[in-house]
Amino acid sequence: MAITVKFFASFREATGKEQETIEGAANVASLLEQLTRRFGDKLSRLLYEPGTNKLRDTVNILVNGRGINLLSGLRTELKDGDVVAIFPPVSGGAALTPEELERYNRQIIISGFEKRGQRKLKRARVLVAGLGGLGSPASAYLVAAGVGHLTILDAEQVELSNLNRQILHWSSDVGRPKAASAIEKLSKMNPNVELEGRPEAVTRENADELVESVDVVIDGMDNYHARYLLNEACVRRQVPFIHGAVEGFVGQMTTIIPGEGPCLRCIFPKEPPSAQVRPVLGPTPGVMGCLQAMEAIKLIVGIGKPLVGQMLLFDGGEMVFDFIQVRRDPNCPTCGDV
Amino acid sequence: MRLRIKREDLSAIERHSKQSFPLECCGLLVGRRTGTEFEVLEAVPAENVKRSPTLFEMDPQFVHAVLSRAESRGLTIVGFYHSHPGVGAYVSGKDAEFLKLWPGVAWLIISATRELIEERRAYVYEGDEIRELKIEVY
Ligand SMILES: [Zn+2]
Ligand SMILES: [Zn+2]
C-alpha cells in the first residue's frame, strides 16, 4: 500500500523534497520511522524532542487533512491512498499587551526608553537579595516598572522593629516569612510580574545557582558575609551586582559590573565594622533602595550611565549626595583574574 | 526583496487588524514567488485560535486547506500576516522561532490599535537570517 507524504516549509528544506511515497506503513509512527531512515538526522531533529520518540510541538501531521492530534496520535492507522502532510505551526506573538502599554505609558514615552525598553524589562530577570529596608523599595519599584521575573530572597520572619523602614511588611505581617509577606503585596501591585519567593539565606552552596539565571542582582543584605558571597558569585557569572548599605542617616551605593569596574572586595578588602543592632531611619534605605532599582532598570534597558567606578555617599542629615572614585584592585582575590 | 500586495488586500488585512484589537489577528497570503519578489494575489483571514493579545496561532487544518487549494491552482502560500496590538511591527522572539520554521515565506506584521494602523513591516527568514522586505502596494 502506498502513502503519499507531503512536506512543507522546514520539512521540505530538511528532506529536499516536496513529496515522497512510502509503502507498507501501518500507522503514523511507522511512517515516520521509515521517513527518518530515509532522510536521516536532519529530519528527526525537526520531528522529535532530543533523545526521545516524542514529537516536538512544532510539528503538525495531518492525515487526509485531519490533524493526528484529533485522530489517534502516532498510532493513527494508515491505508492505501492516504495523504499525509507534515508542516510547522503558524504561530507567534508580540511581547506587550495593550494593558501593559497603558500601565507603563509614562516610562515608555521617555526618549530612549520606549517600547523596546519595556520589552527588555519584560524579558529581564532580577534577584533582590534581602527584603528589608533596601529590598522593600527596590523590589516595589522593579515590580511597578514591569520587570518580567523577580526572585526575592529572605530567610527571616517579619519583626515589629522592622516596620519603621521595611515598607513591604505591615503590622499584620509580624511573625510571617518576609518572602511571603512581600509576594502578597507585590503581586497585587502588578500581576504581570512573575514572582518567586525563596525563604533562604545566601550560602556558599546556593550563591552561584541564585545569580546564574538572572540579569541583575540587587544587594539588599544586612551583612558583609552574604554580600561577599553574592559578589563572588556575580563576578564568576559576570552578572551586574548593585550594592547598597545604610546606617542611621547615611547610605552608600555602587554598581558593580564584573570586568568593567571594581568589585565589592576591591572596594572593601575587609569587612567594615558594624554594630549588632544598627540604627536606621526608614527614608535612608528608602532613598538607596530606589536608586538601586533605578540602576537595575537602566542596565536592563540600556539607557543612561551606570554608577560604575564610583561610590555614592548619601547623608540625609546634611542632605548631601557625594561621590568618591573607587578603583579596581589588580590583586583582588575575587576579581583580580577576570 | 519585496512583498507586492494589492491595495484592497492590504486594506482588508488592516481592517482585520483593527477590528481584532486588543487581540492579535492572523491570516495567510496566497500568491507566487519569483526570485526576490513575493507577489500576493489573495489575503485569507484565519481564526486566531489563541484569542490572545500577545499570541496567535492558526488551526493547522485551515492552513493545510488553504495550502492545498493554492497548490492545486499552481500557487503557494507566499506569506502570513498577523497583527501586534499597538506594540510595533517588529519580529518578537516568539515570532522569530516560527519564522525560522517557514524559510522563504514572508511574514507581514501590522501594528494596529482599534483606530489606527501604526506600522506595517514584512520579513522573511532566508539564508539563516531574518531580512526585511520592502512592501510595495499596487
Ligand atoms: Zn508577532
Ligand atoms: Zn575585585
mmCIF file of C-alpha atoms in Angstrom, chain A residues 6 8-13 18 46 57-58 60 62 64-67 69-70 83-85 87-98 100-101 115 119 122-123, chain B residues 21-22 24 50 53-58 60-61 63-64 67 71 76 80 82-88 90 92-95 97-103 107 111 118:
data_model
loop_
_atom_site.group_PDB
_atom_site.id
_atom_site.type_symbol
_atom_site.label_atom_id
_atom_site.label_comp_id
_atom_site.label_asym_id
_atom_site.label_seq_id
_atom_site.Cartn_x
_atom_site.Cartn_y
_atom_site.Cartn_z
ATOM 1 C CA LYS A 6 3.812 15.983 1.503
ATOM 2 C CA PHE A 8 6.179 21.890 3.612
ATOM 3 C CA ALA A 9 8.384 24.676 4.943
ATOM 4 C CA SER A 10 11.300 23.494 7.126
ATOM 5 C CA PHE A 11 10.400 19.864 6.387
ATOM 6 C CA ARG A 12 10.699 20.499 2.673
ATOM 7 C CA GLU A 13 14.075 22.085 3.305
ATOM 8 C CA GLU A 18 8.025 18.244 -1.923
ATOM 9 C CA LEU A 46 12.873 18.575 13.360
ATOM 10 C CA ASP A 57 5.150 20.702 19.461
ATOM 11 C CA THR A 58 6.485 22.473 16.362
ATOM 12 C CA ASN A 60 1.822 19.334 12.548
ATOM 13 C CA LEU A 62 -2.276 15.744 9.073
ATOM 14 C CA ASN A 64 -6.129 13.469 4.689
ATOM 15 C CA GLY A 65 -6.416 16.981 6.078
ATOM 16 C CA ARG A 66 -7.132 15.980 9.712
ATOM 17 C CA GLY A 67 -4.596 16.563 12.495
ATOM 18 C CA ASN A 69 -3.937 15.043 17.495
ATOM 19 C CA LEU A 70 -7.660 14.776 16.653
ATOM 20 C CA VAL A 83 -2.129 11.613 2.016
ATOM 21 C CA VAL A 84 -0.023 12.743 4.979
ATOM 22 C CA ALA A 85 1.071 16.376 5.265
ATOM 23 C CA PHE A 87 4.475 21.178 8.330
ATOM 24 C CA PRO A 88 5.274 23.514 11.241
ATOM 25 C CA PRO A 89 2.663 25.531 13.118
ATOM 26 C CA VAL A 90 1.928 29.100 12.115
ATOM 27 C CA SER A 91 2.219 30.885 15.415
ATOM 28 C CA GLY A 92 3.930 33.735 17.213
ATOM 29 C CA GLY A 93 3.185 36.618 19.487
ATOM 30 C CA ALA A 94 4.006 40.162 20.459
ATOM 31 C CA ALA A 95 5.653 40.951 23.767
ATOM 32 C CA LEU A 96 3.393 43.584 25.287
ATOM 33 C CA THR A 97 -0.358 43.687 25.818
ATOM 34 C CA PRO A 98 -2.437 46.851 25.418
ATOM 35 C CA GLU A 100 0.886 46.832 29.649
ATOM 36 C CA LEU A 101 1.283 49.641 27.119
ATOM 37 C CA LYS A 115 8.520 50.085 23.809
ATOM 38 C CA ARG A 119 10.135 44.677 26.164
ATOM 39 C CA LYS A 122 9.641 42.225 30.496
ATOM 40 C CA ARG A 123 12.254 39.696 29.416
ATOM 41 C CA PHE B 21 -7.808 44.827 18.702
ATOM 42 C CA PRO B 22 -6.890 44.224 21.559
ATOM 43 C CA GLU B 24 -3.864 39.590 17.653
ATOM 44 C CA LYS B 50 -5.235 31.531 20.921
ATOM 45 C CA PRO B 53 -3.350 39.983 22.869
ATOM 46 C CA THR B 54 0.184 38.556 22.833
ATOM 47 C CA LEU B 55 -0.174 35.244 20.969
ATOM 48 C CA PHE B 56 -1.538 33.945 17.734
ATOM 49 C CA GLU B 57 -1.818 30.526 16.216
ATOM 50 C CA MET B 58 -3.659 29.224 13.161
ATOM 51 C CA PRO B 60 -3.262 23.646 11.148
ATOM 52 C CA GLN B 61 -6.212 22.124 9.296
ATOM 53 C CA VAL B 63 -3.555 26.204 6.961
ATOM 54 C CA HIS B 64 -3.494 22.867 5.170
ATOM 55 C CA LEU B 67 -2.194 25.432 1.157
ATOM 56 C CA GLU B 71 -1.126 24.446 -4.804
ATOM 57 C CA THR B 76 1.546 28.734 -2.947
ATOM 58 C CA PHE B 80 1.402 35.005 6.563
ATOM 59 C CA HIS B 82 -0.586 38.877 11.877
ATOM 60 C CA SER B 83 -1.208 41.954 13.976
ATOM 61 C CA HIS B 84 0.538 43.357 17.013
ATOM 62 C CA PRO B 85 -1.994 45.327 19.061
ATOM 63 C CA GLY B 86 -0.205 48.656 19.322
ATOM 64 C CA VAL B 87 3.287 47.388 20.112
ATOM 65 C CA GLY B 88 5.145 47.955 16.860
ATOM 66 C CA TYR B 90 8.803 44.086 14.907
ATOM 67 C CA SER B 92 9.206 39.236 18.538
ATOM 68 C CA GLY B 93 11.232 36.391 19.994
ATOM 69 C CA LYS B 94 8.276 34.090 19.583
ATOM 70 C CA ASP B 95 7.660 35.237 16.001
ATOM 71 C CA GLU B 97 11.012 30.938 16.334
ATOM 72 C CA PHE B 98 8.263 30.299 13.819
ATOM 73 C CA LEU B 99 9.684 32.454 11.040
ATOM 74 C CA LYS B 100 12.672 30.117 11.085
ATOM 75 C CA LEU B 101 10.406 27.106 10.640
ATOM 76 C CA TRP B 102 8.973 28.679 7.470
ATOM 77 C CA PRO B 103 12.059 29.549 5.435
ATOM 78 C CA TRP B 107 5.677 37.478 7.375
ATOM 79 C CA SER B 111 0.874 47.184 14.360
ATOM 80 C CA GLU B 118 0.720 52.398 13.369
#
